[in-house]
mmCIF file of C-alpha atoms in Angstrom:
data_model
loop_
_atom_site.group_PDB
_atom_site.id
_atom_site.type_symbol
_atom_site.label_atom_id
_atom_site.label_comp_id
_atom_site.label_asym_id
_atom_site.label_seq_id
_atom_site.Cartn_x
_atom_site.Cartn_y
_atom_site.Cartn_z
ATOM 1 C CA ALA A 230 2.009 -18.502 -80.789
ATOM 2 C CA ILE A 231 5.030 -16.712 -81.381
ATOM 3 C CA CYS A 232 7.062 -19.462 -82.346
ATOM 4 C CA SER A 233 4.925 -21.321 -84.117
ATOM 5 C CA LYS A 234 4.320 -18.197 -86.173
ATOM 6 C CA THR A 235 8.090 -17.871 -86.762
ATOM 7 C CA ALA A 236 8.398 -21.511 -87.637
ATOM 8 C CA ALA A 237 5.098 -21.290 -90.663
ATOM 9 C CA PHE A 238 6.356 -17.994 -92.072
ATOM 10 C CA VAL A 239 10.404 -19.813 -92.237
ATOM 11 C CA VAL A 240 7.861 -22.631 -94.241
ATOM 12 C CA PHE A 241 6.268 -19.930 -96.299
ATOM 13 C CA VAL A 242 8.922 -17.920 -97.506
ATOM 14 C CA ARG A 243 10.695 -21.159 -98.539
ATOM 15 C CA LEU A 244 7.756 -22.409 -100.218
ATOM 16 C CA MET A 245 7.612 -18.941 -101.947
ATOM 17 C CA MET A 246 11.087 -18.792 -103.239
ATOM 18 C CA GLY A 247 11.195 -22.578 -103.961
ATOM 19 C CA PRO A 248 7.458 -23.753 -106.346
ATOM 20 C CA GLY A 249 5.877 -19.578 -105.623
ATOM 21 C CA SER A 250 8.802 -18.011 -107.649
ATOM 22 C CA GLN A 251 6.848 -19.924 -110.804
ATOM 23 C CA LEU A 252 3.294 -19.308 -110.125
ATOM 24 C CA PRO A 253 1.826 -17.268 -112.740
ATOM 25 C CA SER A 254 1.858 -13.561 -112.019
ATOM 26 C CA PHE A 255 -1.876 -13.266 -111.475
ATOM 27 C CA VAL A 256 -1.876 -15.714 -108.530
ATOM 28 C CA LEU A 257 0.959 -13.632 -107.207
ATOM 29 C CA GLY A 258 -1.559 -10.858 -108.037
ATOM 30 C CA VAL A 259 -4.422 -12.580 -105.897
ATOM 31 C CA LEU A 260 -1.793 -12.973 -102.697
ATOM 32 C CA SER A 261 -0.756 -9.578 -103.033
ATOM 33 C CA GLY A 262 -4.289 -8.811 -102.452
ATOM 34 C CA ILE A 263 -4.951 -11.190 -99.783
ATOM 35 C CA VAL A 264 -1.649 -9.595 -97.722
ATOM 36 C CA ALA A 265 -3.027 -5.913 -98.056
ATOM 37 C CA LEU A 266 -6.284 -7.185 -96.361
ATOM 38 C CA THR A 267 -4.595 -8.641 -94.177
ATOM 39 C CA LEU A 268 -3.144 -5.827 -93.011
ATOM 40 C CA ILE A 269 -6.369 -3.462 -93.747
ATOM 41 C CA LEU A 270 -7.995 -5.829 -91.425
ATOM 42 C CA GLY A 271 -5.648 -6.559 -88.467
ATOM 43 C CA HIS A 272 -5.174 -2.387 -88.519
ATOM 44 C CA LEU A 273 -8.657 -1.304 -88.307
ATOM 45 C CA SER A 274 -9.718 -3.900 -85.395
ATOM 46 C CA ALA A 275 -6.800 -2.922 -83.279
ATOM 47 C CA LEU A 276 -7.954 0.417 -83.844
ATOM 48 C CA GLY A 277 -10.005 1.879 -81.118
ATOM 49 C CA GLN A 278 -9.940 -1.433 -79.662
ATOM 50 C CA PRO A 279 -10.075 -0.929 -75.633
ATOM 51 C CA TYR A 280 -9.397 -4.649 -74.496
ATOM 52 C CA THR A 281 -5.624 -5.305 -74.595
ATOM 53 C CA LYS A 282 -5.387 -8.691 -75.473
ATOM 54 C CA ARG A 283 -7.600 -8.456 -78.214
ATOM 55 C CA LEU A 284 -5.621 -4.991 -79.338
ATOM 56 C CA MET A 285 -2.518 -7.497 -79.321
ATOM 57 C CA ALA A 286 -4.269 -10.061 -80.811
ATOM 58 C CA SER A 287 -5.530 -7.674 -83.780
ATOM 59 C CA SER A 288 -2.313 -6.101 -84.221
ATOM 60 C CA SER A 289 -0.634 -9.733 -84.929
ATOM 61 C CA ILE A 290 -2.984 -9.473 -87.545
ATOM 62 C CA ALA A 291 -1.052 -6.679 -89.082
ATOM 63 C CA GLN A 292 2.504 -7.855 -87.928
ATOM 64 C CA ALA A 293 1.563 -11.210 -89.800
ATOM 65 C CA GLY A 294 0.384 -8.977 -93.132
ATOM 66 C CA TYR A 295 4.146 -6.831 -92.994
ATOM 67 C CA LEU A 296 5.627 -10.305 -92.830
ATOM 68 C CA LEU A 297 3.703 -11.899 -95.730
ATOM 69 C CA ILE A 298 5.047 -8.220 -97.767
ATOM 70 C CA GLY A 299 8.629 -10.054 -97.274
ATOM 71 C CA ALA A 300 7.269 -13.566 -98.022
ATOM 72 C CA LEU A 301 6.057 -12.079 -101.350
ATOM 73 C CA SER A 302 9.219 -9.784 -102.000
ATOM 74 C CA ALA A 303 11.725 -12.908 -101.337
ATOM 75 C CA VAL A 304 9.785 -14.448 -104.471
ATOM 76 C CA TYR A 305 11.662 -11.271 -106.383
ATOM 77 C CA LEU A 306 14.567 -10.490 -104.412
ATOM 78 C CA PRO A 307 16.444 -13.487 -102.133
ATOM 79 C CA VAL A 308 18.117 -10.883 -99.631
ATOM 80 C CA MET A 309 14.566 -10.257 -98.250
ATOM 81 C CA VAL A 310 15.131 -13.691 -95.891
ATOM 82 C CA HIS A 311 17.501 -11.944 -93.917
ATOM 83 C CA ILE A 312 15.118 -8.995 -93.644
ATOM 84 C CA ILE A 313 12.275 -12.154 -92.435
ATOM 85 C CA LEU A 314 14.050 -13.569 -90.382
ATOM 86 C CA GLY A 315 15.152 -10.511 -88.834
ATOM 87 C CA TYR A 316 11.987 -9.177 -88.346
ATOM 88 C CA LEU A 317 10.412 -12.052 -86.757
ATOM 89 C CA LEU A 318 13.234 -11.622 -84.093
ATOM 90 C CA ILE A 319 12.744 -8.092 -83.298
ATOM 91 C CA TYR A 320 8.837 -8.722 -83.587
ATOM 92 C CA ALA A 321 9.714 -11.598 -80.851
ATOM 93 C CA LEU A 322 11.251 -9.540 -78.205
ATOM 94 C CA SER A 323 8.439 -6.590 -78.772
ATOM 95 C CA SER A 324 5.689 -9.030 -78.049
ATOM 96 C CA PHE A 325 7.656 -10.151 -75.079
ATOM 97 C CA CYS A 326 8.148 -7.244 -73.550
ATOM 98 C CA VAL A 327 4.375 -6.315 -74.004
ATOM 99 C CA PHE A 328 3.028 -9.078 -72.501
ATOM 100 C CA GLY A 329 5.995 -9.572 -69.734
ATOM 101 C CA VAL A 330 4.421 -6.126 -68.201
ATOM 102 C CA MET A 331 1.232 -7.256 -68.745
ATOM 103 C CA ALA A 332 1.779 -10.640 -66.839
ATOM 104 C CA PHE A 333 2.709 -8.479 -63.416
ATOM 105 C CA HIS A 334 -0.368 -6.222 -64.536
ATOM 106 C CA GLN A 335 -2.646 -8.663 -64.483
ATOM 107 C CA LEU A 336 -0.797 -10.312 -61.069
ATOM 108 C CA ASN A 337 -1.780 -6.855 -59.308
ATOM 109 C CA HIS A 338 -5.310 -6.980 -60.751
ATOM 110 C CA ARG A 339 -6.806 -6.105 -57.228
ATOM 111 C CA THR A 340 -5.552 -2.565 -58.371
ATOM 112 C CA TRP A 341 -8.463 -2.354 -60.956
ATOM 113 C CA ALA A 342 -10.115 -5.133 -61.028
ATOM 114 C CA PRO A 343 -10.773 -6.011 -56.637
ATOM 115 C CA GLU A 344 -14.132 -7.950 -57.597
ATOM 116 C CA LEU A 345 -12.325 -10.214 -59.724
ATOM 117 C CA LEU A 346 -9.765 -11.780 -57.347
ATOM 118 C CA GLY A 347 -9.872 -15.838 -58.008
ATOM 119 C CA ASN A 348 -11.315 -15.744 -61.022
ATOM 120 C CA GLU A 349 -8.043 -15.514 -63.539
ATOM 121 C CA GLU A 350 -9.881 -16.051 -66.908
ATOM 122 C CA SER A 351 -11.835 -13.234 -66.290
ATOM 123 C CA VAL A 352 -8.996 -10.854 -65.643
ATOM 124 C CA ASP A 353 -7.883 -12.151 -68.247
ATOM 125 C CA ALA A 354 -10.431 -10.899 -71.260
ATOM 126 C CA SER A 355 -11.385 -7.720 -69.053
ATOM 127 C CA GLU A 356 -8.316 -5.964 -69.152
ATOM 128 C CA GLU A 357 -8.460 -2.900 -70.495
ATOM 129 C CA ILE A 358 -6.162 -0.175 -72.214
ATOM 130 C CA ALA A 359 -7.748 1.850 -69.419
ATOM 131 C CA HIS A 360 -6.415 0.265 -66.191
ATOM 132 C CA TYR A 361 -2.693 1.226 -67.559
ATOM 133 C CA ALA A 362 -3.794 4.720 -66.390
ATOM 134 C CA GLY A 363 -0.231 5.627 -64.204
ATOM 135 C CA LEU A 364 1.614 2.694 -64.488
ATOM 136 C CA GLY A 365 4.371 4.909 -65.566
ATOM 137 C CA ARG A 366 3.870 7.249 -62.329
ATOM 138 C CA ARG A 367 3.033 3.532 -59.987
ATOM 139 C CA ASP A 368 5.924 1.741 -61.918
ATOM 140 C CA PRO A 369 8.017 3.817 -63.799
ATOM 141 C CA PHE A 370 10.402 0.696 -65.103
ATOM 142 C CA LEU A 371 7.232 -1.349 -66.104
ATOM 143 C CA GLY A 372 6.033 1.266 -68.157
ATOM 144 C CA GLY A 373 8.768 1.676 -69.568
ATOM 145 C CA VAL A 374 9.509 -1.260 -70.802
ATOM 146 C CA LEU A 375 5.969 -1.371 -71.934
ATOM 147 C CA ALA A 376 6.708 1.689 -73.850
ATOM 148 C CA PHE A 377 9.866 0.152 -75.488
ATOM 149 C CA GLY A 378 7.585 -2.546 -76.486
ATOM 150 C CA LEU A 379 4.956 -0.740 -77.612
ATOM 151 C CA ALA A 380 6.868 2.084 -79.827
ATOM 152 C CA SER A 381 9.177 -0.901 -81.277
ATOM 153 C CA LEU A 382 5.686 -2.536 -82.614
ATOM 154 C CA ALA A 383 3.962 0.912 -83.975
ATOM 155 C CA GLY A 384 7.800 1.272 -85.998
ATOM 156 C CA ILE A 385 8.661 4.175 -84.410
ATOM 157 C CA PRO A 386 12.693 5.600 -83.952
ATOM 158 C CA PRO A 387 15.053 5.017 -82.419
ATOM 159 C CA PHE A 388 14.299 1.279 -81.562
ATOM 160 C CA ALA A 389 14.424 -1.905 -84.047
ATOM 161 C CA GLY A 390 11.196 -1.671 -85.332
ATOM 162 C CA PHE A 391 11.632 1.144 -87.207
ATOM 163 C CA VAL A 392 14.625 -0.627 -88.746
ATOM 164 C CA SER A 393 12.756 -3.700 -89.745
ATOM 165 C CA LYS A 394 9.630 -2.074 -91.128
ATOM 166 C CA LEU A 395 12.162 0.493 -93.031
ATOM 167 C CA LEU A 396 13.724 -2.483 -94.629
ATOM 168 C CA LEU A 397 10.665 -4.731 -95.314
ATOM 169 C CA LEU A 398 9.493 -1.844 -97.078
ATOM 170 C CA LEU A 399 12.092 -0.962 -99.244
ATOM 171 C CA GLY A 400 12.563 -4.242 -99.991
ATOM 172 C CA ALA A 401 8.586 -4.206 -101.314
ATOM 173 C CA PHE A 402 9.404 -1.186 -103.342
ATOM 174 C CA GLN A 403 12.564 -2.823 -104.529
ATOM 175 C CA ALA A 404 10.498 -5.902 -105.753
ATOM 176 C CA GLN A 405 8.327 -3.369 -107.184
ATOM 177 C CA LEU A 406 5.528 -4.666 -104.827
ATOM 178 C CA TYR A 407 4.539 -0.429 -104.924
ATOM 179 C CA GLY A 408 0.946 -1.314 -103.887
ATOM 180 C CA LEU A 409 1.778 -3.659 -100.498
ATOM 181 C CA ALA A 410 4.590 -1.465 -99.724
ATOM 182 C CA THR A 411 2.405 2.019 -100.212
ATOM 183 C CA VAL A 412 -0.693 0.188 -97.538
ATOM 184 C CA GLY A 413 2.026 -1.805 -95.442
ATOM 185 C CA LEU A 414 3.262 2.256 -95.081
ATOM 186 C CA LEU A 415 -0.168 3.537 -93.890
ATOM 187 C CA GLY A 416 -0.617 1.354 -92.065
ATOM 188 C CA VAL A 417 2.294 1.803 -90.171
ATOM 189 C CA VAL A 418 0.325 5.293 -89.705
ATOM 190 C CA VAL A 419 -2.753 3.760 -87.990
ATOM 191 C CA SER A 420 -0.497 1.450 -85.770
ATOM 192 C CA VAL A 421 1.233 4.542 -84.048
ATOM 193 C CA ALA A 422 -2.228 5.972 -83.321
ATOM 194 C CA TYR A 423 -3.500 3.166 -81.364
ATOM 195 C CA TYR A 424 -0.169 2.313 -79.834
ATOM 196 C CA LEU A 425 0.363 5.489 -78.635
ATOM 197 C CA GLY A 426 -2.432 5.770 -76.706
ATOM 198 C CA TRP A 427 -2.007 2.471 -74.939
ATOM 199 C CA ILE A 428 1.415 4.538 -73.926
ATOM 200 C CA ARG A 429 -0.668 7.898 -73.286
ATOM 201 C CA GLU A 430 -2.076 6.167 -70.554
ATOM 202 C CA VAL A 431 0.299 4.426 -69.008
ATOM 203 C CA PHE A 432 2.238 8.087 -68.503
ATOM 204 C CA PHE A 433 -0.189 11.107 -69.215
ATOM 205 C CA GLU A 434 -3.587 10.120 -67.552
ATOM 206 C CA GLU A 435 -3.988 9.539 -63.695
ATOM 207 C CA PRO A 436 -3.750 6.261 -62.150
ATOM 208 C CA PHE A 437 -6.751 4.120 -62.699
ATOM 209 C CA ASN A 438 -7.341 3.132 -59.055
ATOM 210 C CA PRO A 439 -5.335 5.991 -57.090
ATOM 211 C CA THR A 440 -6.432 5.062 -53.654
ATOM 212 C CA VAL A 441 -4.863 1.738 -53.354
ATOM 213 C CA ALA A 442 -0.811 1.807 -53.662
ATOM 214 C CA THR A 443 0.563 -0.627 -56.419
ATOM 215 C CA VAL A 444 3.433 -3.066 -55.424
ATOM 216 C CA TYR A 445 4.695 -4.869 -58.398
ATOM 217 C CA ALA A 446 6.833 -7.228 -56.728
ATOM 218 C CA ARG A 447 9.436 -9.339 -59.221
ATOM 219 C CA THR A 448 12.705 -11.499 -58.250
ATOM 220 C CA PRO A 449 15.856 -9.783 -59.359
ATOM 221 C CA TRP A 450 15.748 -12.106 -62.937
ATOM 222 C CA GLN A 451 12.612 -11.458 -63.488
ATOM 223 C CA THR A 452 14.394 -7.838 -63.921
ATOM 224 C CA ILE A 453 17.201 -8.468 -65.647
ATOM 225 C CA LEU A 454 15.083 -10.269 -68.147
ATOM 226 C CA LEU A 455 13.032 -7.591 -68.766
ATOM 227 C CA VAL A 456 16.224 -5.185 -68.786
ATOM 228 C CA ILE A 457 17.581 -7.694 -71.692
ATOM 229 C CA LEU A 458 14.402 -7.478 -73.436
ATOM 230 C CA ALA A 459 13.968 -3.618 -73.650
ATOM 231 C CA GLY A 460 17.364 -2.399 -74.268
ATOM 232 C CA SER A 461 17.969 -5.337 -77.103
ATOM 233 C CA LEU A 462 15.337 -3.205 -78.817
ATOM 234 C CA LEU A 463 16.849 0.145 -78.672
ATOM 235 C CA VAL A 464 20.467 -1.536 -79.309
ATOM 236 C CA LEU A 465 19.316 -2.985 -82.419
ATOM 237 C CA GLY A 466 17.386 0.398 -83.516
ATOM 238 C CA PHE A 467 21.393 1.736 -83.647
ATOM 239 C CA TYR A 468 23.109 -1.244 -84.898
ATOM 240 C CA GLN A 469 21.851 -4.202 -86.694
ATOM 241 C CA GLY A 470 25.437 -5.897 -87.150
ATOM 242 C CA PRO A 471 24.362 -9.281 -89.788
ATOM 243 C CA LEU A 472 21.238 -9.352 -88.405
ATOM 244 C CA PHE A 473 19.771 -7.307 -92.209
ATOM 245 C CA CYS A 474 21.046 -7.355 -95.146
ATOM 246 C CA LEU A 475 20.116 -4.241 -97.063
ATOM 247 C CA PRO A 476 18.154 -5.201 -100.575
ATOM 248 C CA SER A 477 20.077 -4.264 -103.785
ATOM 249 C CA GLY A 478 18.090 -4.683 -106.743
ATOM 250 C CA ARG A 479 15.363 -6.996 -108.183
#
């Protein structure tokens, strides 16, 4: 899903920078309204969502809204293409961290849903944020990887997601899309609420089923992969190198 979304946005950006740059201003205004609605609906549907897969699906709608802000900004600022590609990369890395931990958690669902043993589809649909309570105590490594991914998706410093959102919204201001930039900024505040709610469950709540010892078995290669994914979010938060180009004027 992440790869297909990336390809779709690359095509959309090229259209906006080509034929889209000739669109009448009222059409761009309509597109801006659709983008704002996408952000609002995505964040509101994720807020208070108890199920992990539904929360990630709703938040992906909001993330698409931020990418659309970048696409509209690219009509006026061609350099925004670099910002969008960097945003897509960081979004992918952050999502892989979260879904990687979710995969391990679901493989060990006997700790929170023993009645669903053998019914993987039900496990996938019924997993709640509350089921992650105490994960940071049971397995600090997986709890940390999950926290890194969620914090980056929320745009919390010093993780890479903060830099990508900051540059994207700065680009929107440079393109004089003040309304969209404001909606995007408010959306970041809302997203911090539901992402931090998940992190709170992981580290500050009692284990969901304290009578069962959790064993998250993983191979060395799986551990190395998660270290690379989580570590890249921290490294890119401090040093982006050629990944981004700062917007400079309309």
